[in-house]
Coordinates of C-alpha atoms in Angstrom, one line a residue:
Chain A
X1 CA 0.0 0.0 0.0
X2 CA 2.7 1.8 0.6
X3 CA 4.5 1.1 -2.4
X4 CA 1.5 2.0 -4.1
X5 CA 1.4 5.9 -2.2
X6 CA 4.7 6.4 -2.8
X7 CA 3.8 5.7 -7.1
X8 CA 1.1 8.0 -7.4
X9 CA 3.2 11.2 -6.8
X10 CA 5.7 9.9 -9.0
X11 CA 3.2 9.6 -11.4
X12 CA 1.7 12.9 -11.3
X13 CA 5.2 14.6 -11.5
X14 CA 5.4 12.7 -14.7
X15 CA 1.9 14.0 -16.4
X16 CA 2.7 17.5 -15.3
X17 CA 6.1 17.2 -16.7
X18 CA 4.6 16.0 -19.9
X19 CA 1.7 18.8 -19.7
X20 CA 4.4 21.5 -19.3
X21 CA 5.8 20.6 -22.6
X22 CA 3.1 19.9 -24.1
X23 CA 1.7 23.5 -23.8
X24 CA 5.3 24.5 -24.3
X25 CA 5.7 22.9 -27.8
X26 CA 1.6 24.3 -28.6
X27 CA 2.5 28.0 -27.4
X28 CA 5.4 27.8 -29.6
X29 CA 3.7 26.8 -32.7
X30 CA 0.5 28.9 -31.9
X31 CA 2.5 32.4 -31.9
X32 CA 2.8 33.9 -34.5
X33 CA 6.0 34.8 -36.2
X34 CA 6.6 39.1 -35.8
X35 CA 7.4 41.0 -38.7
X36 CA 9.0 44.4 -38.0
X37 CA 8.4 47.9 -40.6
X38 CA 10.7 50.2 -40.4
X39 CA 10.4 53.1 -43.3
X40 CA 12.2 56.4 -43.9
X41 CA 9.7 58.4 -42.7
X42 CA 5.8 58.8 -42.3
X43 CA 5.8 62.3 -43.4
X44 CA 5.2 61.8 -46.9
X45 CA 1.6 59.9 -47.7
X46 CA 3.9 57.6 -50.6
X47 CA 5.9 56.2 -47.7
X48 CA 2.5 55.8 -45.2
X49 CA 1.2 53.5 -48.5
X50 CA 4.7 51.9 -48.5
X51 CA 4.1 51.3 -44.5
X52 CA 0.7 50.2 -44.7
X53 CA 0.8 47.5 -47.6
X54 CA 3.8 46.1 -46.2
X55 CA 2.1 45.8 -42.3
X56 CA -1.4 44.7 -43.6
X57 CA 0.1 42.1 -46.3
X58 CA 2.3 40.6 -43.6
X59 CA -0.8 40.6 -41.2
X60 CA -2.8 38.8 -44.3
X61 CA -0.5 36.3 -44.2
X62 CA -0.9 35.1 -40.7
X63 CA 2.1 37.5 -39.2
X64 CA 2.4 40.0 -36.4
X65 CA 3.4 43.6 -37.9
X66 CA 4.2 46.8 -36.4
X67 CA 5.6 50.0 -37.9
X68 CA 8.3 52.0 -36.6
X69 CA 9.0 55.4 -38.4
X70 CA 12.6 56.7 -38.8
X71 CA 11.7 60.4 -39.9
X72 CA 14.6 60.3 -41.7
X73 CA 17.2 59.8 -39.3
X74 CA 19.7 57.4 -39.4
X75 CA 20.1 57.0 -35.6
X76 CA 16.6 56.7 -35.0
X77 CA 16.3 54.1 -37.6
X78 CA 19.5 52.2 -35.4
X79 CA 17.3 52.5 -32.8
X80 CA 14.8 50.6 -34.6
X81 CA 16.2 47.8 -35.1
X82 CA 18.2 47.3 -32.0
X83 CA 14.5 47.3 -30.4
X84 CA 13.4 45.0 -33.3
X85 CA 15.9 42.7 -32.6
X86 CA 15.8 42.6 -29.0
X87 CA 12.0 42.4 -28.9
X88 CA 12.4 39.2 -31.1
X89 CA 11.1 40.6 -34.4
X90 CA 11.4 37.4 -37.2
X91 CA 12.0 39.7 -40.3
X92 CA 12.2 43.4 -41.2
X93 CA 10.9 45.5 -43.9
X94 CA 12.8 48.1 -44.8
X95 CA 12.8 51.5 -46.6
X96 CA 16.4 52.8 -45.5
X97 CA 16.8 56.2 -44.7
X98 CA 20.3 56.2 -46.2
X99 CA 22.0 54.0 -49.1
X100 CA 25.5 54.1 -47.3
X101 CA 24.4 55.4 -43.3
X102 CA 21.8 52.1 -43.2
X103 CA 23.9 49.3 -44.1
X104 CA 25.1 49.0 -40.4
X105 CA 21.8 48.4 -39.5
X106 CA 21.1 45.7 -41.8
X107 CA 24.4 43.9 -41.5
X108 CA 23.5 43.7 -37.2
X109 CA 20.1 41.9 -38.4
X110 CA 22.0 39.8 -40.5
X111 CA 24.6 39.0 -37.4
X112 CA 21.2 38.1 -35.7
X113 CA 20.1 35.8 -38.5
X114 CA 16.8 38.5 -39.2
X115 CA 16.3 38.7 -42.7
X116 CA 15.9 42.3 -44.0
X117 CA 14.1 43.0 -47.3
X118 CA 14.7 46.3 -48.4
X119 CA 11.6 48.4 -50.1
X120 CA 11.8 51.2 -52.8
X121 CA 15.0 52.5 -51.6
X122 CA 18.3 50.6 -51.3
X123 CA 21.4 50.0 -49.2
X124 CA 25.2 50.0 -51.4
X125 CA 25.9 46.8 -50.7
X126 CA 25.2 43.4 -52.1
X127 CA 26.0 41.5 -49.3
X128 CA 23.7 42.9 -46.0
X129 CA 20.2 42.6 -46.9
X130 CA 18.1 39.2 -47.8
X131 CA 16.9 40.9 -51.1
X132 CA 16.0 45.0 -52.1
X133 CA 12.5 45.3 -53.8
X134 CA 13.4 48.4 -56.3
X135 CA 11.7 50.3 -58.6
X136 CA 13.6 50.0 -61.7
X137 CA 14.0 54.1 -61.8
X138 CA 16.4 53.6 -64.9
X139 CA 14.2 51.9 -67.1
X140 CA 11.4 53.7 -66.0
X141 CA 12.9 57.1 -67.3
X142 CA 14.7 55.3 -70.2
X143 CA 10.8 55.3 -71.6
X144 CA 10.6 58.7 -70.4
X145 CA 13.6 59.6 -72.2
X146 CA 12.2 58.2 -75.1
X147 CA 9.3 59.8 -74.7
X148 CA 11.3 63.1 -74.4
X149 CA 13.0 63.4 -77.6
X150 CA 9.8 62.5 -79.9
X151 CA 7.9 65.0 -77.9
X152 CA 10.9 67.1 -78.4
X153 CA 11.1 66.9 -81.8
X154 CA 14.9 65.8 -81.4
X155 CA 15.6 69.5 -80.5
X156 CA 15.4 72.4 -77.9
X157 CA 16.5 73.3 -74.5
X158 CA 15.8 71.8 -71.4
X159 CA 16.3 72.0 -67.9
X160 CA 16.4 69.0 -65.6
X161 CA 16.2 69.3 -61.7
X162 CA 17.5 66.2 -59.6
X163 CA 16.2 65.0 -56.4
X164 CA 18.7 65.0 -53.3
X165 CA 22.5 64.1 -54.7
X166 CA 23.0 61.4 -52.0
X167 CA 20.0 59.5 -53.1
X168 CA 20.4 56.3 -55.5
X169 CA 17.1 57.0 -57.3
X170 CA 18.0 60.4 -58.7
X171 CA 20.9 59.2 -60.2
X172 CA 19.2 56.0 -61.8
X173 CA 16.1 58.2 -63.0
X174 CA 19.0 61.0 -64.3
X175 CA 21.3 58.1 -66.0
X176 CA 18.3 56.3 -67.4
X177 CA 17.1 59.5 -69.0
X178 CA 20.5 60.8 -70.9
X179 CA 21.4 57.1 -72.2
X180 CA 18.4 58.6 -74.7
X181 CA 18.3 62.0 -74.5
X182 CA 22.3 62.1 -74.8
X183 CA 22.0 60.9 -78.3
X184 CA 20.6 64.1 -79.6
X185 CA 23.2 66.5 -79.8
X186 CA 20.1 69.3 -80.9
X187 CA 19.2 68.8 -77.2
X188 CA 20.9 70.7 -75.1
X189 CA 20.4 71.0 -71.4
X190 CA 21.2 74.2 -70.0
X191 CA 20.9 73.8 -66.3
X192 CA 21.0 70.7 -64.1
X193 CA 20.3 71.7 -60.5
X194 CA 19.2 69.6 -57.4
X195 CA 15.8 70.6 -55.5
X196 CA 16.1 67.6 -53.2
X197 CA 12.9 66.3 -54.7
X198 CA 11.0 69.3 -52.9
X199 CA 8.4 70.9 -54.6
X200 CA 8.9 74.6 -53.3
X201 CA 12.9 74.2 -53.9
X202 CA 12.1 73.3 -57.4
X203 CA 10.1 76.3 -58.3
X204 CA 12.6 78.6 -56.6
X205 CA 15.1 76.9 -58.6
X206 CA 13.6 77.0 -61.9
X207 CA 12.7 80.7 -61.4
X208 CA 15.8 81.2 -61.1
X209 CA 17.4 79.4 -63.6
X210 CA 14.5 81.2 -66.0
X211 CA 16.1 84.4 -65.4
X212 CA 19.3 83.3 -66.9
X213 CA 17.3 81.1 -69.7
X214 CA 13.9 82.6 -70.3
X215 CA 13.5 80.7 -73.6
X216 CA 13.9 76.4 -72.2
X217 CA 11.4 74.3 -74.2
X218 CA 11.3 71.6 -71.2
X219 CA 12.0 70.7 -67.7
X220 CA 12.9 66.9 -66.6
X221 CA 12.3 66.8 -63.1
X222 CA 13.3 63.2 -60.9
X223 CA 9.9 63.3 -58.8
X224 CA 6.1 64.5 -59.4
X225 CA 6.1 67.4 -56.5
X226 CA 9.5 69.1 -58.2
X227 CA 7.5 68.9 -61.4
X228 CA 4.6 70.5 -59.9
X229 CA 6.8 73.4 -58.2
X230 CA 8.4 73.4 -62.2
X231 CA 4.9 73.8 -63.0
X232 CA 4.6 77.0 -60.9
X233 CA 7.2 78.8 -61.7
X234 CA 6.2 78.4 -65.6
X235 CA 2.8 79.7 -64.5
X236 CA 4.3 82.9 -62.6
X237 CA 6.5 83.6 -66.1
X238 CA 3.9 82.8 -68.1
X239 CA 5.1 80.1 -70.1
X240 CA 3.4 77.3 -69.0
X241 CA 1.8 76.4 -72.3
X242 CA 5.1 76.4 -74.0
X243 CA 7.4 74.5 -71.7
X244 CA 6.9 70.6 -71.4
X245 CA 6.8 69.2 -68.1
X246 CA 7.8 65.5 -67.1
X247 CA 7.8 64.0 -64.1
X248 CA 8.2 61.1 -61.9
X249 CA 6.6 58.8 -59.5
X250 CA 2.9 58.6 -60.7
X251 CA 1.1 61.2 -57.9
X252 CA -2.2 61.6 -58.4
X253 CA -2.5 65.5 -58.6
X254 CA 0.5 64.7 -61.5
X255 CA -2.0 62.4 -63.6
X256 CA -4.5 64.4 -63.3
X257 CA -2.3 67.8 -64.4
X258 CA -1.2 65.0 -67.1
X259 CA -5.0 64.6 -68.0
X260 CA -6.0 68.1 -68.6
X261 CA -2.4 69.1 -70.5
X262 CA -0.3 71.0 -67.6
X263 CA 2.4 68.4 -67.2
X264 CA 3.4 66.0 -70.0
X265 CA 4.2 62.7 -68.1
X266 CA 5.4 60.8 -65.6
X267 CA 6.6 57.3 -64.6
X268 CA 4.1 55.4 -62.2
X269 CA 5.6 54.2 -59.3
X270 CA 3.9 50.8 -57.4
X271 CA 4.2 50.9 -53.6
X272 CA 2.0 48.5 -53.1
X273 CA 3.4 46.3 -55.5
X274 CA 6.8 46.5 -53.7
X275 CA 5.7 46.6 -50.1
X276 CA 3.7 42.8 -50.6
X277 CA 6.2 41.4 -52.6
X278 CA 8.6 42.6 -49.5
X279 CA 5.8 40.6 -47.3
X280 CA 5.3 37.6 -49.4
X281 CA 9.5 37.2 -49.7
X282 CA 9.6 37.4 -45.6
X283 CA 6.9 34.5 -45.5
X284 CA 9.0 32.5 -48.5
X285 CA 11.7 33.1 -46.1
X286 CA 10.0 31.6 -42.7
X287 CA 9.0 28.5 -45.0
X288 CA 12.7 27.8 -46.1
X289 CA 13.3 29.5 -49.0
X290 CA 17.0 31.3 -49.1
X291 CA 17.6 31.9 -52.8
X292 CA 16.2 35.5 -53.2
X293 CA 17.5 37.4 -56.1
X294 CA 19.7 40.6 -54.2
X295 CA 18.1 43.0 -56.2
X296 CA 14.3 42.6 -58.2
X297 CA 13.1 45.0 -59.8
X298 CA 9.5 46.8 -60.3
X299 CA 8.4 48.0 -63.7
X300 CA 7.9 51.3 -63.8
X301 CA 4.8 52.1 -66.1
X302 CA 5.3 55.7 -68.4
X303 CA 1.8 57.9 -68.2
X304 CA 1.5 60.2 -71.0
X305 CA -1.7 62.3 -72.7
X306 CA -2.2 58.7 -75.0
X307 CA -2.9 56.4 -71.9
X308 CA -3.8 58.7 -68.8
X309 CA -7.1 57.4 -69.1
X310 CA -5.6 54.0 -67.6
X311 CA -4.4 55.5 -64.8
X312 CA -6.8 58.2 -63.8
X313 CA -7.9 57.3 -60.1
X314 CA -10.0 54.4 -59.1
X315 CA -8.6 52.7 -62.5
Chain B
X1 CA 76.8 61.2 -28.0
X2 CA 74.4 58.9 -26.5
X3 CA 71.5 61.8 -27.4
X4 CA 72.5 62.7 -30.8
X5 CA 72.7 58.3 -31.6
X6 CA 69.1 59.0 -29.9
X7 CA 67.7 61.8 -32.8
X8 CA 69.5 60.2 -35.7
X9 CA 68.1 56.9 -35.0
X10 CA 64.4 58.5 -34.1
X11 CA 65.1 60.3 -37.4
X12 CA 65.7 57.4 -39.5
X13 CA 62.5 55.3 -38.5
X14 CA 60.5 58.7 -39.4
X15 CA 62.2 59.4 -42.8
X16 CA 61.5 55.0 -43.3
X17 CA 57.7 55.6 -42.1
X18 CA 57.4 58.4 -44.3
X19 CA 58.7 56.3 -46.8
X20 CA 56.8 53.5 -46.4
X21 CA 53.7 55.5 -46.4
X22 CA 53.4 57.1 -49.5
X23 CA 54.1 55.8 -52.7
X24 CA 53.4 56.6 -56.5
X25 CA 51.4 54.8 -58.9
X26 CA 50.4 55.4 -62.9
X27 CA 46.5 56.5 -62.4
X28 CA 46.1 54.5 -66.1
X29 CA 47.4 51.5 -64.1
X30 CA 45.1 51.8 -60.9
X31 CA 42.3 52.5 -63.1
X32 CA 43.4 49.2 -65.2
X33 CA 43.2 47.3 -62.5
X34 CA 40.0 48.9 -60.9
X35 CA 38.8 47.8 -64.4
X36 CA 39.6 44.0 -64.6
X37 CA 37.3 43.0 -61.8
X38 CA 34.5 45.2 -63.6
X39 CA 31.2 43.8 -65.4
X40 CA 31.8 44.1 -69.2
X41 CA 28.3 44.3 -70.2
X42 CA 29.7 44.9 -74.4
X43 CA 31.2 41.0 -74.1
X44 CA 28.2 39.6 -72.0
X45 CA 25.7 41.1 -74.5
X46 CA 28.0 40.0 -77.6
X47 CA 28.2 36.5 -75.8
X48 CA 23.8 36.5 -74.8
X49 CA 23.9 37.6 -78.6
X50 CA 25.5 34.7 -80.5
X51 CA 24.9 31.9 -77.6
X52 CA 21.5 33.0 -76.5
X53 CA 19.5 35.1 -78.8
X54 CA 20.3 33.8 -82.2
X55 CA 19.8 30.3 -81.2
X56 CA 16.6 31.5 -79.3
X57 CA 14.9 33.3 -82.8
X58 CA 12.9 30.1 -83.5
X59 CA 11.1 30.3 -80.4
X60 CA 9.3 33.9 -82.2
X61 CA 5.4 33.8 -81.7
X62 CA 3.8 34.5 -85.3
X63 CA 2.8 38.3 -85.0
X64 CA -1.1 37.8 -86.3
X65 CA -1.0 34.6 -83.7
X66 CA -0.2 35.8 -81.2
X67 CA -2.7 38.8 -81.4
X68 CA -5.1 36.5 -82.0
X69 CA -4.3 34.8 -79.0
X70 CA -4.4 38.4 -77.2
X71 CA -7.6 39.0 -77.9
X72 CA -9.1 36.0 -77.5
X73 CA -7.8 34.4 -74.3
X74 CA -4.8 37.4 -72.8
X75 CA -4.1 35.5 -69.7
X76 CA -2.9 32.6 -71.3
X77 CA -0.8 34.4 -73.9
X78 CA 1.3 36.3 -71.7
X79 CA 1.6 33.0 -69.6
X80 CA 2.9 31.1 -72.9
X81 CA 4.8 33.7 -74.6
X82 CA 6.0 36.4 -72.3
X83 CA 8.9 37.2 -69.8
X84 CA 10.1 39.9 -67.8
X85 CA 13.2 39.9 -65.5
X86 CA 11.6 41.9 -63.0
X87 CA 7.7 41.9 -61.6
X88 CA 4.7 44.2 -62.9
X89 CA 2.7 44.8 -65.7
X90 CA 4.9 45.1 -68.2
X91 CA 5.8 42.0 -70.1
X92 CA 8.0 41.1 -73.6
X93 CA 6.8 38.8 -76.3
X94 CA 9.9 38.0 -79.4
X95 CA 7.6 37.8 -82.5
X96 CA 8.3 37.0 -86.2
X97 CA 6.4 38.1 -89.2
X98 CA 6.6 39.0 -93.0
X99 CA 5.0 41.3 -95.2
X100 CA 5.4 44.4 -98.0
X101 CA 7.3 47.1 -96.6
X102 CA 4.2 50.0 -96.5
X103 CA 6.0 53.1 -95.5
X104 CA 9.3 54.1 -94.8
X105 CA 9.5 56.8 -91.7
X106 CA 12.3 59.1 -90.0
X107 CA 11.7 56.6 -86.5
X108 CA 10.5 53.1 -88.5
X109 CA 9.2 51.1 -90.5
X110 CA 5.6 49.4 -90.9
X111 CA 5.2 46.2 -92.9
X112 CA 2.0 44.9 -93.6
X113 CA 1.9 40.8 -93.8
X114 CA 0.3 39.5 -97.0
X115 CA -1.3 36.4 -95.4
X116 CA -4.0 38.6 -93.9
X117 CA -5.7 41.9 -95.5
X118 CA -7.2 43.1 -92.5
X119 CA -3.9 43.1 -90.3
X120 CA -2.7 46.4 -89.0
X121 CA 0.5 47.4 -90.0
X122 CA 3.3 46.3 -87.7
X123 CA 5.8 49.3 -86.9
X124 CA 9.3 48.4 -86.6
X125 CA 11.7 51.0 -84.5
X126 CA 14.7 52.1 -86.3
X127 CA 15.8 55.0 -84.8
X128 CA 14.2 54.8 -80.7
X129 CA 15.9 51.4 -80.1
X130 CA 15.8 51.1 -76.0
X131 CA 14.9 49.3 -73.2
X132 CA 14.6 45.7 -72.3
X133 CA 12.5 44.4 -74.5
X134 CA 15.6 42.4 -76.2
X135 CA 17.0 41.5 -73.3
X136 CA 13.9 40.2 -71.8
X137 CA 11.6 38.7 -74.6
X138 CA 13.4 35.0 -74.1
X139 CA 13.4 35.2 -70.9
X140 CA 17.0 33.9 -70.7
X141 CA 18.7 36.0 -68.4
X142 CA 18.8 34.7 -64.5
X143 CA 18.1 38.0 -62.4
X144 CA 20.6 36.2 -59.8
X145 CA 23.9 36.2 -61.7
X146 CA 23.5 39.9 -61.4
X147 CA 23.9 41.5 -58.0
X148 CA 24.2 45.3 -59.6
X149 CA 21.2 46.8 -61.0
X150 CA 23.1 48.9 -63.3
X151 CA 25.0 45.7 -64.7
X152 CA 22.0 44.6 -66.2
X153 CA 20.9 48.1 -67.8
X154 CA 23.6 48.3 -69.4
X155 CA 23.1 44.5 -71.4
X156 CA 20.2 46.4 -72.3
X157 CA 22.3 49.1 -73.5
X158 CA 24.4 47.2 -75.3
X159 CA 22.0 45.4 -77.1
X160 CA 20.6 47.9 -78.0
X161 CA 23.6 49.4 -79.6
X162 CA 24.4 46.6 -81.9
X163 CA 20.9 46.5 -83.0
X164 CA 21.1 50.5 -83.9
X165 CA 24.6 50.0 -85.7
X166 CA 24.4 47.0 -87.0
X167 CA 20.3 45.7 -87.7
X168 CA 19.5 48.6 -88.5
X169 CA 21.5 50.5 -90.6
X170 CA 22.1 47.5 -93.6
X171 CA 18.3 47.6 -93.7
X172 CA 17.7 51.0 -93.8
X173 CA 20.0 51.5 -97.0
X174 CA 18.8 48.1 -98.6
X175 CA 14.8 49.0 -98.3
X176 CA 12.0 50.6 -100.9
X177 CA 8.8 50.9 -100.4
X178 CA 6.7 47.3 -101.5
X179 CA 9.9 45.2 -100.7
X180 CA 8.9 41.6 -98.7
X181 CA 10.3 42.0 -95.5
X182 CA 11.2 39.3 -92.5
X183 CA 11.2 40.3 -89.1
X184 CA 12.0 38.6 -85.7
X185 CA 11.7 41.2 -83.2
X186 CA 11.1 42.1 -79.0
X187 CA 7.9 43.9 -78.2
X188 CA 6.6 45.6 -75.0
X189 CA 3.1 45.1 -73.7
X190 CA 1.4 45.9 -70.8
X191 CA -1.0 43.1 -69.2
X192 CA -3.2 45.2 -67.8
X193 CA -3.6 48.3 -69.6
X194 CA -3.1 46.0 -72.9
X195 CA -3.0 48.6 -76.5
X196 CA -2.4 46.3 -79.8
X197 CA -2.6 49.3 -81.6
X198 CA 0.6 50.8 -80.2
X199 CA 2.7 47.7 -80.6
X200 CA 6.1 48.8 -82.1
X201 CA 8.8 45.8 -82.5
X202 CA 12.8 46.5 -81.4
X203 CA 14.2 44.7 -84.6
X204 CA 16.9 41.5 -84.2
X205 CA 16.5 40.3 -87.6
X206 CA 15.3 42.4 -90.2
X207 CA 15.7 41.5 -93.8
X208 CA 14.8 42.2 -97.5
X209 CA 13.7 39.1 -99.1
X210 CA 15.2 39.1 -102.2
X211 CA 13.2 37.3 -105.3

């Protein structure tokens, strides 16, 4: 009988033990896997789309998603993913702040086996992040460049204002463009000044520059609110009817300008496109999948006067 | 003495550390060297060209096919005949056709095909030969051997070159108005805001059938 007492606490230890795990091993596979957002900045309602179809496509797909803003700020952005990483995020999706100033912070998720898939903007190195989801600017403005010269006639002068030097984009869309434009020497580009992809910096710059050269036939600008500013300073000299305005990025108040003859086009953009891909290559990732391509680009889609129906909102 | 043995021999490891510290090299030679671990995209693009491409030309959807098979069933057309390196809505098709030689323009060509009356004529660039139509259309290049962006722009580029200096320019002379033409070309569409009438075709093989 005694034997028998002594058994059953033995036992019970045992079935606790084995319940422990049990609800160990069930917490485990039950909780879901965190998916961290960290983006440039919130400021600007492209980057809040960014955010948001990143966050609600990872949620979609069974994941936990928060989204931490950087405002632009390298260190802020650090301190984003050291909180990422110590909170246990799984995965980051990332819109670097800076091409050169973010790496860091990629390569210290990488040292904590976090994979980081970079979104619209990318980091100079091949070797940090799991894969960068990019627009392909270059291509994108290779069409526009195209698109340019027939408008063009293969001949005038133009002005082109570039977004912020540092920036990887501006020189893609700026490169893309003169592998065309380049090949008409009747072309000739007077000015080439940066308005750090600011729409009041473009218009000062371009009234300024129209003091100097009152008689340009076009402005190339690398973003849809310098072409707007562009747009403004033609209207305070006048000569918005005779100066052609492109743009790039795809805003809506750009394809509608583009619809009723104030700008001449653009290049549409996809966040959404970029930010679920970004999502769906994090859940590849948590299934097994390793062999991402470093770099995958997004087609850029040219909107001129011939197709802005297409992309007029709601279509 | 033991002072002055001191400075001479504290003098002599500076003048070696200065020594050691700076030295002169031919910029044409650093730049050489910077060079040889560069991407050539000219020699990859000549290499796709003869290896790839030219081998590839018989895979060339039928022009009036494959508009046929636009229109009727677009899904399943881009699924069987289109490729892109990267994602979204725009897609390459390589297409072959023949036909009379219609008009002769400053930027193209258009060639209407004799098998069918009611075809549109097909425009064929000859002067705005860019973007990534050629590159693409086979779907032959892996995305992963290329880490740099700008690597595979410039196969495009490249590409493109030979086809404006040498596709182009034999044909242009060669050509009159009612000729028979043959053409295996790239084109660009876009799946969802799909426009057959503003199909133009970046030439790879462009010919005057002589009779």
């Amino acid at each position: 009988m005694l034997k028998k007492m002594k058994r059953v606490p033995a036992l019970l230890l045992l079935f606790a033990v084995l319940l422990i795990t049990r609800c160990g091993s069930n917490t485990g596979a039950e909780e879901p896997k965190k998916v961290a957002v960290i983006i440039s900045t919130l400021n600007n309602p492209w980057f809040v789309v960014l955010a948001e179809s990143a966050a609600e496509k990872a949620r979609a797909l069974g994941y936990e998603a928060k989204i931490f803003d950087s405002q632009n700020n390298t260190a802020l952005e650090a301190d984003h993913f050291e909180n990422a990483l110590a909170s246990g995020y799984d995965a980051i999706l990332f819109n670097p702040t800076d091409a050169d100033g973010s790496v860091s912070n990629v390569l210290k998720a990488k040292a904590a086996d976090v994979p980081v898939f970079c979104m619209d903007r990318e980091v100079n190195s091949t070797e940090a992040a799991t894969s960068q989801i990019l627009s392909d600017s270059y291509s994108g403005c290779v069409a526009m460049g195209k698109y340019f010269v027939k408008e063009m006639n293969k001949k005038g002068k133009y002005v082109e204002i570039l977004g912020l030097v540092g920036d990887n984009n501006t020189w893609a869309r700026s490169k893309g463009f003169h592998s065309v434009v380049d090949n008409y020497p009747d072309l000739k580009m007077v000015a080439q000044q940066s308005a750090d992809f600011d729409r009041n910096k473009a218009m000062e710059v371009l009234e300024s520059v129209l003091q100097a050269h009152p008689d340009i036939d076009a402005v190339f600008c690398g973003n849809d609110a310098m072409a707007m500013g562009a747009y403004q300073a033609l209207v305070a000299a006048g000569t918005e009817d005779r100066v052609k305005v492109f743009g790039f990025d795809g805003a809506d108040d750009v394809v509608k300008s583009i619809s009723n003859g104030k700008i001449a086009a653009t290049g549409m953009q996809f966040p959404v496109v970029m930010a679920q891909t970004a999502a769906s290559y994090a859940d590849e990732y948590f299934k097994g999948k390793r062999d991402f391509p470093q770099k995958m680009p997004v087609a850029v889609e040219l909107v001129k006067q011939e197709n802005v129906e297409d992309y007029l909102a709601g279509k | 003495m033991k002072k002055r043995l001191k400075y001479i021999i504290a003098a002599v490891v500076v003048v070696l550390l200065a020594y050691n510290s700076v030295y002169f090299e031919k910029l044409s030679e650093v730049k050489a060297e910077a060079a040889t671990g560069k991407f050539d995209a000219a020699s990859y693009a000549a290499t796709f060209w003869d290896t790839k491409l030219m081998p590839g030309l018989n895979q060339a959807v039928e022009v009036n096919d494959l508009m046929a098979q636009l229109q009727s069933d677009k899904e399943a057309a881009f699924k069987a005949h289109s490729n892109a390196l990267g994602i979204g809505n725009i897609r390459y098709f390589l297409i072959k056709g023949e036909g009379e030689l219609s008009s002769i323009n400053e930027n193209d060509v258009t060639i209407l095909a004799m098998a069918d009356g009611e075809q549109k004529p097909v425009k064929i660039a000859t002067e705005f030969v860019y973007g990534n139509a050629v590159r693409d259309a086979l779907g032959l290049v892996d995305l992963n051997d290329f880490s740099n962006t700008m690597d595979l722009n410039n196969v495009s580029e490249e590409l493109n070159r030979k086809i404006r200096t040498e596709v182009v320019p034999p044909f242009r002379a060669a050509a009159k108005k009612g000729d028979k033409v043959t053409f295996i070309g790239a084109i660009e569409l876009n799946k969802e805001h799909l426009r057959l009438d503003e199909i133009e075709v970046i030439p790879v093989a462009l010919e005057v059938v002589k009779e």
